Amino acid sequence: MDSNGAGAGAGDKEMRMLKQRVVDLEKENQLLKKSLFDLSVRFNAFIAANLKGASSHSAHSRTPNAFFYDLDALDDDAVIDSLVADDSFSTTTALPLSAIPGAPSLASSLDPAAVSVAVSTIANSIKKATDVTLDFAEPEIKTSSRETRHFYLKHELKGHSGAIYAIQYSPCGKYIATGSFDKSIRIWEGPSTTLSQKEVSILKRHTLNISDVCWSEDSTQLLSGAYDQTCKTWDIENGKYMDSYDCDGFVQCVMFNPIDKSQFYYGTTRNVLGLMDRRKPENALILRNDAMINSIHVYKDNSYVLTADSNGFLKTWDIRAGQPVQSVLNDQTRKPISHIAVCPMANAEEEPRYLGINSYDNVMRVYDRGLQPPETVPRMIHALKGHKNKNWPIKSSFHRLKEGLSMPKRASSHDELFGKGDDGVETSDKYSEPIMLLATGSADPYVYLYSLNSNQGSNDLLQRLEGHTDRVYATSFHPTEPILASCSADCTVKFWYSGRRKIPRQV
């Protein structure tokens, strides 16, 4: 047999082996799905047993309707595949409620402690039943030379013993707050160009995982929300707990009134948009949505609140009227929205014009709201891909670089990216439109950094930041300097610096 014939025979044999491997993997996949279905039955029985026991001690306990994973009804086996493929699923992480069919309605009637134990139990069972290594596809980054890597890893913070879900820089830029699955909030001294990081305080009063944190505008107080169905306030100047406020449902998001820190807003799994006045907590305002509220943004003048929900809608609520005045569907498939990010304006008093919307369809959309929202309908100007958001509560953040009419598809240097002219002086007076960086977490272990301008479709995946070892839940830019913080299921916080030695002055 000649060499060509031998090569063809070898190729056919390899093809047959590959086909057989596919068949074997498909059988294995079906067995895993059956195992997960059986686990869901055990999970349901576990919840019912816990609630039955608790009902004998509490007249307020309610037995929820039974629910199971309906494998035939899942969208492309989204939940099953995400569980099977997650090699790092452990007691430090938990599948978000919005990713489980039927869970939001069930969660509203469950005892949080029972849910926490049950989730940990089933997570450990899944971990033992599956041993699949994650295989992440490489995103397309057109230029990968060292010179174009605008951000690099500078610091790492360790201290949390569970996945870190929330992170936010204080408005003054001096501190950073993190909220974790370990039920604690930690305040860190934010690293600068000369100082190393330092833990300032550990805040412990919540009894379940922290879902969100928010600073007051003067950076003196912190607001936290958690799955223990409470919001809590903290005096950061003195490192002291202030008060706790009961909420209707697991708290998904929180935000202070920008002009009055005695008031704050929150969103819950029971479809509640709440306004709490800390001076008169008995007069709390409750607005009902038709879906779980995952993220909120309060307008600068406190006249409107923007919500993002599990049905994929962005709604603008008139607080005085107590109803939405605008509703925008983010995605035709109605995938849940996990987060709203806003890009700050040059004038800090102005309402942000640009929104970044994280969605479970793995597409991040950027909207232009115009100069006087909500009088105009938000216009989508970018659809960003590369990161992975499916079934996980991923969050993002903006950094405003400079004013500009346009931006090159890829900045060729840091001076070009950060707007520094040949004479070493920032060139912001030459431009009229903001240029932005948008950093998002991802269900893989990376931070994705996009460069954007105000022209529709003019965007680029600038850089993929590597350093975390598990999914990245959230990011937060320093309020004035190009320093990025990210938090992860690997229980660490990482700080990424601009490649330039001198931090550019912001406009």
Coordinates of C-alpha atoms in Angstrom, one line a residue:
M1 CA 0.0 0.0 0.0
D2 CA 1.4 3.4 -0.9
S3 CA 1.8 6.3 1.5
N4 CA -1.4 8.1 0.3
G5 CA -3.5 5.0 0.9
A6 CA -2.0 4.5 4.4
G7 CA -2.7 8.1 5.3
A8 CA -6.3 7.8 4.1
G9 CA -6.8 4.6 6.2
A10 CA -5.4 6.3 9.3
G11 CA -7.6 9.3 8.7
D12 CA -10.7 7.0 8.5
K13 CA -9.8 5.2 11.6
E14 CA -9.3 8.5 13.5
M15 CA -12.7 9.7 12.3
R16 CA -14.4 6.5 13.5
M17 CA -12.8 6.9 16.9
L18 CA -13.9 10.5 17.1
K19 CA -17.5 9.6 16.2
Q20 CA -17.5 6.9 18.8
R21 CA -16.2 9.4 21.4
V22 CA -19.1 11.7 20.6
V23 CA -21.6 8.9 21.1
D24 CA -20.0 8.0 24.4
L25 CA -20.0 11.6 25.6
E26 CA -23.7 12.0 24.6
K27 CA -24.6 8.9 26.7
E28 CA -22.6 10.3 29.6
N29 CA -24.4 13.6 29.3
Q30 CA -27.8 11.9 29.4
L31 CA -26.7 10.0 32.6
L32 CA -25.5 13.2 34.2
K33 CA -28.8 14.9 33.4
K34 CA -30.8 12.0 34.9
S35 CA -28.6 12.3 38.1
L36 CA -29.3 16.0 38.3
F37 CA -33.1 15.3 38.0
D38 CA -32.8 12.8 40.8
L39 CA -30.9 15.4 42.9
S40 CA -33.6 18.0 42.3
V41 CA -36.2 15.5 43.7
R42 CA -34.1 15.1 46.8
F43 CA -33.6 18.9 47.0
N44 CA -37.4 19.4 46.9
A45 CA -37.9 16.7 49.6
F46 CA -35.1 18.3 51.7
I47 CA -36.8 21.8 51.5
A48 CA -40.2 20.3 52.4
A49 CA -38.8 18.4 55.3
N50 CA -37.1 21.5 56.7
L51 CA -40.2 23.7 56.3
K52 CA -42.4 21.0 57.9
G53 CA -40.1 21.0 60.9
A54 CA -39.9 24.7 61.1
S55 CA -43.7 25.1 60.9
S56 CA -44.1 23.4 64.3
H57 CA -42.1 26.3 65.8
S58 CA -43.5 29.2 63.8
A59 CA -47.1 30.1 63.0
H60 CA -45.9 32.1 60.0
S61 CA -44.2 29.2 58.1
R62 CA -45.7 28.4 54.7
T63 CA -45.2 25.1 52.8
P64 CA -44.3 26.0 49.2
N65 CA -45.6 24.2 46.1
A66 CA -43.3 21.4 45.1
F67 CA -41.1 22.1 42.1
F68 CA -38.7 20.0 40.1
Y69 CA -36.3 20.7 37.2
D70 CA -38.4 20.2 34.1
L71 CA -35.7 19.0 31.7
D72 CA -37.9 19.2 28.7
A73 CA -38.8 22.8 29.4
L74 CA -35.3 24.2 29.9
D75 CA -33.9 26.5 27.2
D76 CA -31.2 24.5 25.6
D77 CA -30.6 22.7 28.9
A78 CA -29.2 26.0 30.2
V79 CA -29.4 25.3 33.8
I80 CA -28.3 21.6 33.5
D81 CA -25.4 22.4 31.3
S82 CA -24.2 25.2 33.5
L83 CA -24.3 22.9 36.5
V84 CA -22.6 20.0 34.8
A85 CA -19.9 22.2 33.3
D86 CA -19.0 24.0 36.5
D87 CA -16.1 22.2 38.0
S88 CA -15.8 24.7 40.8
F89 CA -19.3 24.5 42.1
S90 CA -19.0 24.2 45.9
T91 CA -20.3 25.6 49.1
T92 CA -18.5 28.9 48.3
T93 CA -20.8 29.5 45.3
A94 CA -24.5 29.1 44.6
L95 CA -26.6 29.1 41.4
P96 CA -28.5 32.4 41.3
L97 CA -32.3 32.1 41.9
S98 CA -33.1 33.7 38.6
A99 CA -31.3 30.8 36.7
I100 CA -33.5 28.1 38.2
P101 CA -37.0 27.6 36.6
G102 CA -39.7 28.2 39.2
A103 CA -37.2 29.3 41.9
P104 CA -38.2 33.0 42.2
S105 CA -41.8 32.1 43.2
L106 CA -40.6 29.3 45.5
A107 CA -37.9 31.4 47.1
S108 CA -40.4 34.0 48.2
S109 CA -42.0 31.5 50.6
L110 CA -38.9 29.7 51.9
D111 CA -37.0 30.1 55.1
P112 CA -33.6 31.6 54.1
A113 CA -31.6 29.3 56.5
A114 CA -33.3 26.2 55.0
V115 CA -32.5 27.4 51.5
S116 CA -28.8 28.0 52.4
V117 CA -28.4 24.5 53.8
A118 CA -30.2 22.9 50.9
V119 CA -28.3 24.8 48.2
S120 CA -25.0 23.8 49.9
T121 CA -26.1 20.1 50.1
I122 CA -27.2 19.8 46.5
A123 CA -24.1 21.7 45.3
N124 CA -21.8 19.3 47.0
S125 CA -23.8 16.4 45.6
I126 CA -23.4 17.8 42.1
K127 CA -19.7 18.4 42.7
K128 CA -19.2 14.7 43.6
A129 CA -21.4 13.5 40.7
T130 CA -19.6 15.4 38.0
D131 CA -16.0 15.9 37.2
V132 CA -15.8 18.0 34.0
T133 CA -13.0 20.4 33.3
L134 CA -14.0 23.8 32.0
D135 CA -13.0 24.5 28.4
F136 CA -13.4 28.2 27.6
A137 CA -13.2 29.3 24.0
E138 CA -10.7 32.0 23.3
P139 CA -12.3 35.4 22.4
E140 CA -11.0 37.2 19.4
I141 CA -8.6 40.0 20.4
K142 CA -7.1 41.5 17.4
T143 CA -3.9 42.8 19.0
S144 CA -2.2 41.0 21.8
S145 CA 1.3 42.5 22.0
R146 CA 2.6 43.7 25.3
E147 CA 2.5 47.3 24.2
T148 CA -1.3 47.3 23.7
R149 CA -2.2 45.7 27.1
H150 CA -3.5 48.8 28.7
F151 CA -4.2 47.3 32.1
Y152 CA -2.1 44.9 34.2
L153 CA -2.5 43.1 37.5
K154 CA -1.0 45.1 40.4
H155 CA -2.6 44.0 43.7
E156 CA -4.6 41.1 45.1
L157 CA -6.7 41.2 48.3
K158 CA -7.5 38.0 50.3
G159 CA -9.6 37.7 53.4
H160 CA -13.1 36.4 52.3
S161 CA -13.8 32.7 52.8
G162 CA -16.6 32.6 50.2
A163 CA -17.3 33.9 46.7
I164 CA -17.4 37.7 46.4
Y165 CA -20.6 38.8 44.7
A166 CA -20.4 42.6 45.1
I167 CA -17.7 45.3 44.9
Q168 CA -17.8 49.1 44.8
Y169 CA -15.4 51.9 45.2
S170 CA -16.4 54.7 47.5
P171 CA -17.1 58.1 45.7
C172 CA -14.1 59.6 47.3
G173 CA -11.9 56.8 45.9
K174 CA -10.2 56.0 49.2
Y175 CA -12.0 52.8 50.1
I176 CA -13.6 49.8 48.4
A177 CA -16.3 47.6 49.8
T178 CA -16.8 43.9 49.1
G179 CA -19.8 41.6 49.9
S180 CA -19.4 37.9 50.0
F181 CA -21.1 34.5 50.3
D182 CA -19.3 34.2 53.6
K183 CA -22.0 36.6 55.0
S184 CA -19.5 39.4 55.6
I185 CA -18.7 42.8 54.2
R186 CA -15.1 44.0 54.2
I187 CA -13.9 47.6 53.8
W188 CA -10.5 47.9 52.2
E189 CA -8.2 50.8 51.7
G190 CA -8.1 51.2 48.0
P191 CA -4.6 50.9 46.6
S192 CA -3.1 53.9 44.8
T193 CA 0.0 54.5 42.8
T194 CA 2.1 54.6 46.0
L195 CA 0.2 52.9 48.8
S196 CA -0.5 49.1 49.2
Q197 CA -3.8 47.8 50.2
K198 CA -5.0 47.4 53.8
E199 CA -8.2 45.9 55.3
V200 CA -10.0 48.6 57.3
S201 CA -12.9 46.7 58.9
I202 CA -15.0 43.5 58.7
L203 CA -18.8 44.0 59.0
K204 CA -20.8 41.0 60.2
R205 CA -24.5 41.1 60.9
H206 CA -26.1 39.4 57.9
T207 CA -27.0 35.7 58.2
L208 CA -26.9 34.8 54.5
N209 CA -24.9 35.8 51.4
I210 CA -24.4 39.5 50.6
S211 CA -25.9 40.4 47.2
D212 CA -25.1 44.1 46.8
V213 CA -23.5 47.1 48.5
C214 CA -23.7 50.8 47.9
W215 CA -21.9 53.9 49.3
S216 CA -23.5 57.1 50.3
E217 CA -22.4 60.1 48.2
D218 CA -20.2 61.5 51.0
S219 CA -18.5 58.1 51.5
T220 CA -19.3 58.0 55.2
Q221 CA -22.0 55.2 55.2
L222 CA -22.5 51.9 53.4
L223 CA -25.8 50.2 52.5
S224 CA -25.9 46.4 52.1
G225 CA -28.5 43.9 50.9
A226 CA -28.6 40.2 51.4
Y227 CA -30.5 36.9 51.0
D228 CA -31.5 37.1 54.7
Q229 CA -34.3 39.5 53.5
T230 CA -32.8 42.6 55.1
C231 CA -30.9 45.7 54.2
K232 CA -28.4 47.1 56.7
T233 CA -26.6 50.4 57.1
W234 CA -23.1 50.9 58.4
D235 CA -21.1 53.9 59.8
I236 CA -17.9 53.5 57.9
E237 CA -16.1 56.4 59.6
N238 CA -16.4 54.6 62.9
G239 CA -16.7 51.1 61.6
K240 CA -20.0 50.5 63.3
Y241 CA -23.3 48.8 62.5
M242 CA -26.2 51.3 62.4
D243 CA -29.6 49.6 61.7
S244 CA -31.4 46.8 59.9
Y245 CA -34.6 46.9 57.8
D246 CA -36.7 43.9 56.9
C247 CA -37.6 43.5 53.2
D248 CA -40.2 41.5 51.4
G249 CA -38.1 38.8 49.6
F250 CA -34.4 38.1 49.1
V251 CA -32.7 41.4 48.4
Q252 CA -31.1 41.6 45.0
C253 CA -29.9 45.2 44.7
V254 CA -29.7 48.4 46.8
M255 CA -28.9 52.1 46.3
F256 CA -29.0 55.2 48.4
N257 CA -31.0 58.3 47.4
P258 CA -28.2 60.4 45.8
I259 CA -29.4 63.6 47.4
D260 CA -30.5 62.2 50.8
K261 CA -28.7 59.3 52.5
S262 CA -31.5 58.9 55.0
Q263 CA -33.4 57.2 52.2
F264 CA -32.6 54.1 50.1
Y265 CA -34.1 51.9 47.5
Y266 CA -34.0 48.1 47.1
G267 CA -35.2 45.4 44.8
T268 CA -36.2 41.8 45.7
T269 CA -37.1 38.4 44.5
R270 CA -40.7 39.1 45.3
N271 CA -40.9 41.7 42.6
V272 CA -40.7 44.6 45.0
L273 CA -39.2 48.0 44.4
G274 CA -39.0 49.5 47.8
L275 CA -38.2 53.0 49.2
M276 CA -37.2 53.1 52.8
D277 CA -37.0 56.4 54.8
R278 CA -34.7 55.6 57.7
R279 CA -36.4 58.4 59.7
K280 CA -39.8 56.8 59.3
P281 CA -39.3 53.2 58.4
E282 CA -42.9 52.4 59.1
N283 CA -43.9 54.5 56.1
A284 CA -41.9 52.5 53.6
L285 CA -43.0 52.8 49.9
I286 CA -43.6 49.5 48.2
L287 CA -44.0 49.3 44.4
R288 CA -44.9 46.0 42.7
N289 CA -43.3 44.9 39.5
D290 CA -44.4 41.8 37.5
A291 CA -40.9 40.1 37.8
M292 CA -38.0 39.8 40.1
I293 CA -35.9 43.0 40.3
N294 CA -32.2 42.3 39.8
S295 CA -30.7 45.8 39.5
I296 CA -31.6 49.4 40.1
H297 CA -30.3 52.9 39.3
V298 CA -31.7 56.0 41.1
Y299 CA -31.7 59.3 39.1
K300 CA -29.5 62.1 40.4
D301 CA -32.6 64.2 41.4
N302 CA -34.4 61.2 42.9
S303 CA -37.4 61.7 40.6
Y304 CA -37.1 58.4 38.8
V305 CA -35.7 54.9 39.4
L306 CA -34.6 52.6 36.7
T307 CA -35.1 48.9 37.3
A308 CA -33.8 45.8 35.4
D309 CA -35.8 42.6 35.9
S310 CA -35.9 38.8 35.3
N311 CA -38.2 39.2 32.3
G312 CA -35.6 41.3 30.4
F313 CA -37.2 44.7 30.8
L314 CA -35.7 48.1 31.7
K315 CA -38.4 50.1 33.4
T316 CA -38.3 53.8 34.5
W317 CA -40.5 54.4 37.6
D318 CA -42.0 57.8 38.5
I319 CA -41.6 57.6 42.3
R320 CA -44.2 60.3 42.9
A321 CA -46.8 58.6 40.7
G322 CA -45.8 55.2 41.9
Q323 CA -45.8 53.6 38.5
P324 CA -43.5 53.0 35.5
V325 CA -43.5 55.7 32.8
Q326 CA -41.2 53.9 30.4
S327 CA -40.6 50.2 29.6
V328 CA -37.9 48.9 27.2
L329 CA -37.4 45.2 26.3
N330 CA -33.7 44.6 26.3
D331 CA -33.8 41.3 24.3
Q332 CA -36.5 39.7 22.3
T333 CA -36.0 36.3 24.0
R334 CA -36.6 38.1 27.3
K335 CA -33.5 36.8 29.1
P336 CA -33.0 38.2 32.6
I337 CA -31.0 41.3 33.1
S338 CA -28.4 40.9 35.8
H339 CA -27.0 44.5 36.1
I340 CA -27.3 48.1 35.1
A341 CA -24.0 50.1 34.9
V342 CA -24.0 53.9 34.2
C343 CA -21.2 56.0 32.8
P344 CA -20.5 59.1 34.8
M345 CA -20.8 62.5 33.1
A346 CA -18.1 65.3 33.1
N347 CA -20.5 67.2 35.3
A348 CA -21.1 64.9 38.3
E349 CA -24.5 66.5 38.9
E350 CA -25.8 65.5 35.4
E351 CA -27.8 62.3 35.0
P352 CA -25.7 59.7 33.2
R353 CA -26.4 59.4 29.5
Y354 CA -25.0 55.9 28.8
L355 CA -26.1 52.6 30.3
G356 CA -24.4 49.2 30.2
I357 CA -26.8 46.3 30.5
N358 CA -25.6 42.8 31.4
S359 CA -28.0 40.1 30.2
Y360 CA -28.2 36.3 30.4
D361 CA -28.0 36.0 26.6
N362 CA -24.2 36.6 26.7
V363 CA -24.6 40.0 25.0
M364 CA -23.9 43.3 26.8
R365 CA -25.9 46.2 25.4
V366 CA -24.9 49.8 25.7
Y367 CA -27.8 52.4 25.5
D368 CA -27.7 56.1 24.8
R369 CA -30.5 57.7 26.8
G370 CA -30.0 61.2 25.4
L371 CA -29.5 64.4 27.5
Q372 CA -32.9 64.4 29.2
P373 CA -34.0 60.9 30.2
P374 CA -36.6 59.6 30.4
E375 CA -38.1 62.0 27.9
T376 CA -36.4 60.0 25.1
V377 CA -36.4 56.2 24.5
P378 CA -33.0 54.7 25.1
R379 CA -31.2 53.9 21.8
M380 CA -28.9 50.8 21.7
I381 CA -25.6 51.8 20.2
H382 CA -23.4 48.8 21.1
A383 CA -23.9 45.0 21.4
L384 CA -20.8 43.6 23.0
K385 CA -19.9 39.9 22.9
G386 CA -17.0 37.7 24.1
H387 CA -17.8 37.5 27.8
K388 CA -20.1 34.9 29.4
N389 CA -23.1 36.0 31.4
K390 CA -25.5 33.1 30.9
N391 CA -27.2 32.0 34.2
W392 CA -24.9 34.1 36.4
P393 CA -25.4 37.5 38.1
I394 CA -22.5 39.2 36.4
K395 CA -21.9 43.0 36.9
S396 CA -19.9 45.6 35.1
S397 CA -18.7 49.2 35.4
F398 CA -17.7 52.2 33.3
H399 CA -14.7 54.5 33.2
R400 CA -15.0 57.8 31.4
L401 CA -11.8 58.6 29.6
K402 CA -12.2 62.0 27.9
E403 CA -14.4 64.0 25.6
G404 CA -14.1 63.0 22.0
L405 CA -15.8 63.1 18.7
S406 CA -14.5 59.7 17.7
M407 CA -12.1 57.0 18.8
P408 CA -9.8 54.7 16.7
K409 CA -10.9 51.1 16.4
R410 CA -8.0 50.3 18.7
A411 CA -5.8 52.8 20.4
S412 CA -2.2 52.2 19.5
S413 CA -0.7 53.6 22.7
H414 CA -1.6 54.6 26.2
D415 CA -1.2 58.3 25.4
E416 CA -3.7 57.9 22.6
L417 CA -6.1 55.9 24.7
F418 CA -6.0 58.3 27.6
G419 CA -6.1 61.5 25.5
K420 CA -2.6 62.9 25.9
G421 CA -1.2 65.1 23.1
D422 CA 2.3 65.4 21.8
D423 CA 3.0 68.1 24.4
G424 CA 2.0 65.9 27.3
V425 CA -1.2 67.7 28.0
E426 CA -4.6 66.1 27.9
T427 CA -6.5 67.0 24.7
S428 CA -10.1 66.9 26.1
D429 CA -10.9 70.4 24.8
K430 CA -10.7 69.1 21.2
Y431 CA -13.7 66.8 21.7
S432 CA -17.4 66.9 22.5
E433 CA -18.5 63.2 23.0
P434 CA -17.4 61.0 25.9
I435 CA -15.1 58.0 25.2
M436 CA -15.5 55.2 27.7
L437 CA -14.1 51.9 28.9
L438 CA -16.5 49.2 30.0
A439 CA -15.3 46.3 32.1
T440 CA -17.5 43.3 32.8
G441 CA -17.1 40.2 34.8
S442 CA -17.8 36.8 33.2
A443 CA -18.7 33.3 34.0
D444 CA -15.2 32.3 32.9
P445 CA -12.2 33.5 35.0
Y446 CA -11.6 36.7 33.1
V447 CA -12.4 40.4 33.1
Y448 CA -13.4 41.7 29.6
L449 CA -12.5 45.3 28.8
Y450 CA -14.2 47.1 25.9
S451 CA -13.4 50.5 24.4
L452 CA -16.4 52.5 23.3
N453 CA -17.4 55.8 21.9
S454 CA -20.8 57.4 21.2
N455 CA -21.0 56.3 17.5
Q456 CA -23.2 53.3 17.0
G457 CA -21.3 50.1 16.6
S458 CA -17.9 51.7 17.2
N459 CA -16.5 49.4 19.9
D460 CA -13.7 46.9 20.4
L461 CA -12.7 44.2 22.8
L462 CA -9.7 45.9 24.0
Q463 CA -8.3 43.4 26.5
R464 CA -9.1 40.2 28.4
L465 CA -7.6 40.4 31.9
E466 CA -6.3 37.1 33.2
G467 CA -5.5 36.4 36.8
H468 CA -8.6 35.1 38.5
T469 CA -9.1 31.3 38.8
D470 CA -12.9 31.2 38.9
R471 CA -15.9 33.2 37.5
V472 CA -15.6 37.0 37.9
Y473 CA -18.9 38.3 39.4
A474 CA -18.3 42.1 39.4
T475 CA -16.0 45.0 38.6
S476 CA -15.7 48.5 39.8
F477 CA -13.6 51.4 38.4
H478 CA -12.0 54.0 40.6
P479 CA -14.2 57.2 40.4
T480 CA -11.5 59.3 38.8
E481 CA -8.4 57.2 38.0
P482 CA -8.0 54.3 35.6
I483 CA -7.8 51.7 38.3
L484 CA -10.1 48.7 38.0
A485 CA -11.1 46.3 40.8
S486 CA -12.7 42.9 40.2
C487 CA -14.1 40.3 42.6
S488 CA -14.5 36.6 42.0
A489 CA -15.8 33.2 43.1
D490 CA -12.1 32.5 43.8
C491 CA -12.6 34.6 47.0
T492 CA -10.1 37.3 45.9
V493 CA -10.2 40.9 44.8
K494 CA -7.8 42.0 42.2
F495 CA -6.7 45.5 41.1
W496 CA -5.7 46.3 37.6
Y497 CA -3.7 49.4 36.7
S498 CA -3.3 51.4 33.5
G499 CA 0.0 50.7 31.8
R500 CA 1.0 54.3 32.1
R501 CA 3.1 55.1 35.2
K502 CA 1.3 58.4 35.8
I503 CA -2.4 58.2 36.3
P504 CA -4.1 60.6 33.8
R505 CA -6.1 63.6 35.0
Q506 CA -9.8 63.1 34.4
V507 CA -11.9 65.7 32.7

